[in-house]
Amino acid sequence: ICLTDLGTKLNRTKYETLVTIHVHQKDIYFEIWKKVKEHKVRDENDFEWLKQTRFYWKTEVDHAVIWIADVDFTYSYEYLGCKERLCITPLTDRCYLTLSQ
């Protein structure tokens, strides 16, 4: 898909946001995988894994739950609209981690 053929500005924003988020997820995956191969991450209780924002479906409560570090939040299905994202950096990740505590 060419970015000039998306039809509307909203569609362009959606695709740009999805690409930004997926590139960040890819980077995080490769960073964690590298640490696993170097034996710096040993299991699911390692901080390098726990500090990542993770989404789980909990069947016992029939809701999505968001985990970051030692905190969990029930996903409330709030829709904030299609927001633009310039980038996601390691500082952004640290802010999410700090704000969740």
mmCIF file with all atom_site columns, C-alpha atoms in Angstrom:
data_model
loop_
_atom_site.group_PDB
_atom_site.id
_atom_site.type_symbol
_atom_site.label_atom_id
_atom_site.label_alt_id
_atom_site.label_comp_id
_atom_site.label_asym_id
_atom_site.label_entity_id
_atom_site.label_seq_id
_atom_site.pdbx_PDB_ins_code
_atom_site.Cartn_x
_atom_site.Cartn_y
_atom_site.Cartn_z
_atom_site.occupancy
_atom_site.B_iso_or_equiv
_atom_site.pdbx_formal_charge
_atom_site.auth_seq_id
_atom_site.auth_comp_id
_atom_site.auth_asym_id
_atom_site.auth_atom_id
_atom_site.pdbx_PDB_model_num
ATOM 1   C CA . ILE A 1 1   ? 0.000   0.000   0.000  1.00 0.00 ? 1   ILE A CA 1
ATOM 2   C CA . CYS A 1 2   ? 1.342   3.393   -0.917 1.00 0.00 ? 2   CYS A CA 1
ATOM 3   C CA . LEU A 1 3   ? 0.791   6.042   1.754  1.00 0.00 ? 3   LEU A CA 1
ATOM 4   C CA . THR A 1 4   ? -0.698  8.387   -0.850 1.00 0.00 ? 4   THR A CA 1
ATOM 5   C CA . ASP A 1 5   ? -3.441  5.830   -1.729 1.00 0.00 ? 5   ASP A CA 1
ATOM 6   C CA . LEU A 1 6   ? -4.943  5.432   1.741  1.00 0.00 ? 6   LEU A CA 1
ATOM 7   C CA . GLY A 1 7   ? -8.011  7.526   1.079  1.00 0.00 ? 7   GLY A CA 1
ATOM 8   C CA . THR A 1 8   ? -8.205  9.612   4.234  1.00 0.00 ? 8   THR A CA 1
ATOM 9   C CA . LYS A 1 9   ? -5.891  11.258  6.747  1.00 0.00 ? 9   LYS A CA 1
ATOM 10  C CA . LEU A 1 10  ? -7.349  8.968   9.427  1.00 0.00 ? 10  LEU A CA 1
ATOM 11  C CA . ASN A 1 11  ? -6.334  5.870   7.451  1.00 0.00 ? 11  ASN A CA 1
ATOM 12  C CA . ARG A 1 12  ? -2.827  7.244   7.036  1.00 0.00 ? 12  ARG A CA 1
ATOM 13  C CA . THR A 1 13  ? -2.593  7.898   10.790 1.00 0.00 ? 13  THR A CA 1
ATOM 14  C CA . LYS A 1 14  ? -3.797  4.349   11.560 1.00 0.00 ? 14  LYS A CA 1
ATOM 15  C CA . TYR A 1 15  ? -1.167  2.760   9.318  1.00 0.00 ? 15  TYR A CA 1
ATOM 16  C CA . GLU A 1 16  ? 1.631   5.003   10.589 1.00 0.00 ? 16  GLU A CA 1
ATOM 17  C CA . THR A 1 17  ? 0.707   4.195   14.194 1.00 0.00 ? 17  THR A CA 1
ATOM 18  C CA . LEU A 1 18  ? 0.535   0.450   13.509 1.00 0.00 ? 18  LEU A CA 1
ATOM 19  C CA . VAL A 1 19  ? 3.925   0.514   11.810 1.00 0.00 ? 19  VAL A CA 1
ATOM 20  C CA . THR A 1 20  ? 5.453   2.510   14.684 1.00 0.00 ? 20  THR A CA 1
ATOM 21  C CA . ILE A 1 21  ? 4.078   0.114   17.312 1.00 0.00 ? 21  ILE A CA 1
ATOM 22  C CA . HIS A 1 22  ? 5.105   -3.021  15.410 1.00 0.00 ? 22  HIS A CA 1
ATOM 23  C CA . VAL A 1 23  ? 8.631   -1.762  14.755 1.00 0.00 ? 23  VAL A CA 1
ATOM 24  C CA . HIS A 1 24  ? 8.966   -1.074  18.491 1.00 0.00 ? 24  HIS A CA 1
ATOM 25  C CA . GLN A 1 25  ? 7.645   -4.558  19.332 1.00 0.00 ? 25  GLN A CA 1
ATOM 26  C CA . LYS A 1 26  ? 10.128  -6.105  16.895 1.00 0.00 ? 26  LYS A CA 1
ATOM 27  C CA . ASP A 1 27  ? 12.986  -4.172  18.503 1.00 0.00 ? 27  ASP A CA 1
ATOM 28  C CA . ILE A 1 28  ? 11.919  -5.255  21.992 1.00 0.00 ? 28  ILE A CA 1
ATOM 29  C CA . TYR A 1 29  ? 11.613  -8.888  20.861 1.00 0.00 ? 29  TYR A CA 1
ATOM 30  C CA . PHE A 1 30  ? 15.130  -8.916  19.391 1.00 0.00 ? 30  PHE A CA 1
ATOM 31  C CA . GLU A 1 31  ? 16.532  -7.151  22.468 1.00 0.00 ? 31  GLU A CA 1
ATOM 32  C CA . ILE A 1 32  ? 15.023  -9.752  24.809 1.00 0.00 ? 32  ILE A CA 1
ATOM 33  C CA . TRP A 1 33  ? 15.981  -12.655 22.525 1.00 0.00 ? 33  TRP A CA 1
ATOM 34  C CA . LYS A 1 34  ? 19.589  -11.435 22.468 1.00 0.00 ? 34  LYS A CA 1
ATOM 35  C CA . LYS A 1 35  ? 19.617  -11.342 26.284 1.00 0.00 ? 35  LYS A CA 1
ATOM 36  C CA . VAL A 1 36  ? 18.105  -14.846 26.428 1.00 0.00 ? 36  VAL A CA 1
ATOM 37  C CA . LYS A 1 37  ? 20.882  -16.182 24.209 1.00 0.00 ? 37  LYS A CA 1
ATOM 38  C CA . GLU A 1 38  ? 23.467  -14.444 26.419 1.00 0.00 ? 38  GLU A CA 1
ATOM 39  C CA . HIS A 1 39  ? 21.795  -16.006 29.501 1.00 0.00 ? 39  HIS A CA 1
ATOM 40  C CA . LYS A 1 40  ? 20.936  -12.574 30.903 1.00 0.00 ? 40  LYS A CA 1
ATOM 41  C CA . VAL A 1 41  ? 17.235  -13.485 30.900 1.00 0.00 ? 41  VAL A CA 1
ATOM 42  C CA . ARG A 1 42  ? 16.631  -16.872 32.453 1.00 0.00 ? 42  ARG A CA 1
ATOM 43  C CA . ASP A 1 43  ? 12.882  -17.141 32.973 1.00 0.00 ? 43  ASP A CA 1
ATOM 44  C CA . GLU A 1 44  ? 9.597   -15.242 33.068 1.00 0.00 ? 44  GLU A CA 1
ATOM 45  C CA . ASN A 1 45  ? 10.479  -13.754 36.474 1.00 0.00 ? 45  ASN A CA 1
ATOM 46  C CA . ASP A 1 46  ? 13.515  -11.888 35.168 1.00 0.00 ? 46  ASP A CA 1
ATOM 47  C CA . PHE A 1 47  ? 13.139  -8.091  35.332 1.00 0.00 ? 47  PHE A CA 1
ATOM 48  C CA . GLU A 1 48  ? 14.046  -7.670  31.646 1.00 0.00 ? 48  GLU A CA 1
ATOM 49  C CA . TRP A 1 49  ? 10.859  -9.571  30.831 1.00 0.00 ? 49  TRP A CA 1
ATOM 50  C CA . LEU A 1 50  ? 8.713   -8.195  33.657 1.00 0.00 ? 50  LEU A CA 1
ATOM 51  C CA . LYS A 1 51  ? 9.387   -4.565  32.707 1.00 0.00 ? 51  LYS A CA 1
ATOM 52  C CA . GLN A 1 52  ? 7.703   -5.082  29.324 1.00 0.00 ? 52  GLN A CA 1
ATOM 53  C CA . THR A 1 53  ? 4.020   -4.248  28.963 1.00 0.00 ? 53  THR A CA 1
ATOM 54  C CA . ARG A 1 54  ? 2.197   -7.541  28.469 1.00 0.00 ? 54  ARG A CA 1
ATOM 55  C CA . PHE A 1 55  ? -1.428  -8.305  27.691 1.00 0.00 ? 55  PHE A CA 1
ATOM 56  C CA . TYR A 1 56  ? -3.141  -11.495 28.868 1.00 0.00 ? 56  TYR A CA 1
ATOM 57  C CA . TRP A 1 57  ? -6.680  -12.813 28.610 1.00 0.00 ? 57  TRP A CA 1
ATOM 58  C CA . LYS A 1 58  ? -7.788  -14.102 32.017 1.00 0.00 ? 58  LYS A CA 1
ATOM 59  C CA . THR A 1 59  ? -10.577 -16.632 31.588 1.00 0.00 ? 59  THR A CA 1
ATOM 60  C CA . GLU A 1 60  ? -11.418 -16.675 35.305 1.00 0.00 ? 60  GLU A CA 1
ATOM 61  C CA . VAL A 1 61  ? -12.456 -12.994 35.138 1.00 0.00 ? 61  VAL A CA 1
ATOM 62  C CA . ASP A 1 62  ? -13.274 -12.973 31.393 1.00 0.00 ? 62  ASP A CA 1
ATOM 63  C CA . HIS A 1 63  ? -11.236 -9.798  30.837 1.00 0.00 ? 63  HIS A CA 1
ATOM 64  C CA . ALA A 1 64  ? -7.979  -8.685  29.332 1.00 0.00 ? 64  ALA A CA 1
ATOM 65  C CA . VAL A 1 65  ? -5.330  -7.820  31.909 1.00 0.00 ? 65  VAL A CA 1
ATOM 66  C CA . ILE A 1 66  ? -2.331  -5.577  31.322 1.00 0.00 ? 66  ILE A CA 1
ATOM 67  C CA . TRP A 1 67  ? 0.853   -6.402  33.248 1.00 0.00 ? 67  TRP A CA 1
ATOM 68  C CA . ILE A 1 68  ? 3.948   -4.272  33.672 1.00 0.00 ? 68  ILE A CA 1
ATOM 69  C CA . ALA A 1 69  ? 6.544   -5.163  36.320 1.00 0.00 ? 69  ALA A CA 1
ATOM 70  C CA . ASP A 1 70  ? 4.596   -6.234  39.422 1.00 0.00 ? 70  ASP A CA 1
ATOM 71  C CA . VAL A 1 71  ? 1.402   -4.306  38.634 1.00 0.00 ? 71  VAL A CA 1
ATOM 72  C CA . ASP A 1 72  ? -1.656  -5.480  36.754 1.00 0.00 ? 72  ASP A CA 1
ATOM 73  C CA . PHE A 1 73  ? -4.559  -3.473  35.413 1.00 0.00 ? 73  PHE A CA 1
ATOM 74  C CA . THR A 1 74  ? -7.868  -4.744  34.115 1.00 0.00 ? 74  THR A CA 1
ATOM 75  C CA . TYR A 1 75  ? -8.226  -3.488  30.579 1.00 0.00 ? 75  TYR A CA 1
ATOM 76  C CA . SER A 1 76  ? -11.279 -1.203  30.553 1.00 0.00 ? 76  SER A CA 1
ATOM 77  C CA . TYR A 1 77  ? -11.806 -1.061  26.784 1.00 0.00 ? 77  TYR A CA 1
ATOM 78  C CA . GLU A 1 78  ? -11.440 2.703   26.701 1.00 0.00 ? 78  GLU A CA 1
ATOM 79  C CA . TYR A 1 79  ? -10.978 4.006   23.172 1.00 0.00 ? 79  TYR A CA 1
ATOM 80  C CA . LEU A 1 80  ? -8.866  7.124   22.894 1.00 0.00 ? 80  LEU A CA 1
ATOM 81  C CA . GLY A 1 81  ? -9.185  7.493   19.154 1.00 0.00 ? 81  GLY A CA 1
ATOM 82  C CA . CYS A 1 82  ? -6.574  7.126   16.489 1.00 0.00 ? 82  CYS A CA 1
ATOM 83  C CA . LYS A 1 83  ? -3.592  9.047   17.844 1.00 0.00 ? 83  LYS A CA 1
ATOM 84  C CA . GLU A 1 84  ? -0.410  9.907   16.011 1.00 0.00 ? 84  GLU A CA 1
ATOM 85  C CA . ARG A 1 85  ? 2.887   8.602   17.402 1.00 0.00 ? 85  ARG A CA 1
ATOM 86  C CA . LEU A 1 86  ? 6.213   10.091  16.494 1.00 0.00 ? 86  LEU A CA 1
ATOM 87  C CA . CYS A 1 87  ? 8.282   7.279   17.956 1.00 0.00 ? 87  CYS A CA 1
ATOM 88  C CA . ILE A 1 88  ? 8.640   4.970   20.924 1.00 0.00 ? 88  ILE A CA 1
ATOM 89  C CA . THR A 1 89  ? 12.021  5.138   22.622 1.00 0.00 ? 89  THR A CA 1
ATOM 90  C CA . PRO A 1 90  ? 13.677  3.432   25.600 1.00 0.00 ? 90  PRO A CA 1
ATOM 91  C CA . LEU A 1 91  ? 12.794  6.589   27.561 1.00 0.00 ? 91  LEU A CA 1
ATOM 92  C CA . THR A 1 92  ? 9.118   6.091   26.655 1.00 0.00 ? 92  THR A CA 1
ATOM 93  C CA . ASP A 1 93  ? 9.337   2.538   27.985 1.00 0.00 ? 93  ASP A CA 1
ATOM 94  C CA . ARG A 1 94  ? 10.956  3.760   31.217 1.00 0.00 ? 94  ARG A CA 1
ATOM 95  C CA . CYS A 1 95  ? 8.185   6.350   31.632 1.00 0.00 ? 95  CYS A CA 1
ATOM 96  C CA . TYR A 1 96  ? 5.484   3.666   31.243 1.00 0.00 ? 96  TYR A CA 1
ATOM 97  C CA . LEU A 1 97  ? 7.256   1.532   33.815 1.00 0.00 ? 97  LEU A CA 1
ATOM 98  C CA . THR A 1 98  ? 7.668   4.412   36.271 1.00 0.00 ? 98  THR A CA 1
ATOM 99  C CA . LEU A 1 99  ? 4.096   5.666   35.870 1.00 0.00 ? 99  LEU A CA 1
ATOM 100 C CA . SER A 1 100 ? 2.682   2.196   36.483 1.00 0.00 ? 100 SER A CA 1
ATOM 101 C CA . GLN A 1 101 ? 4.330   1.965   39.886 1.00 0.00 ? 101 GLN A CA 1
#
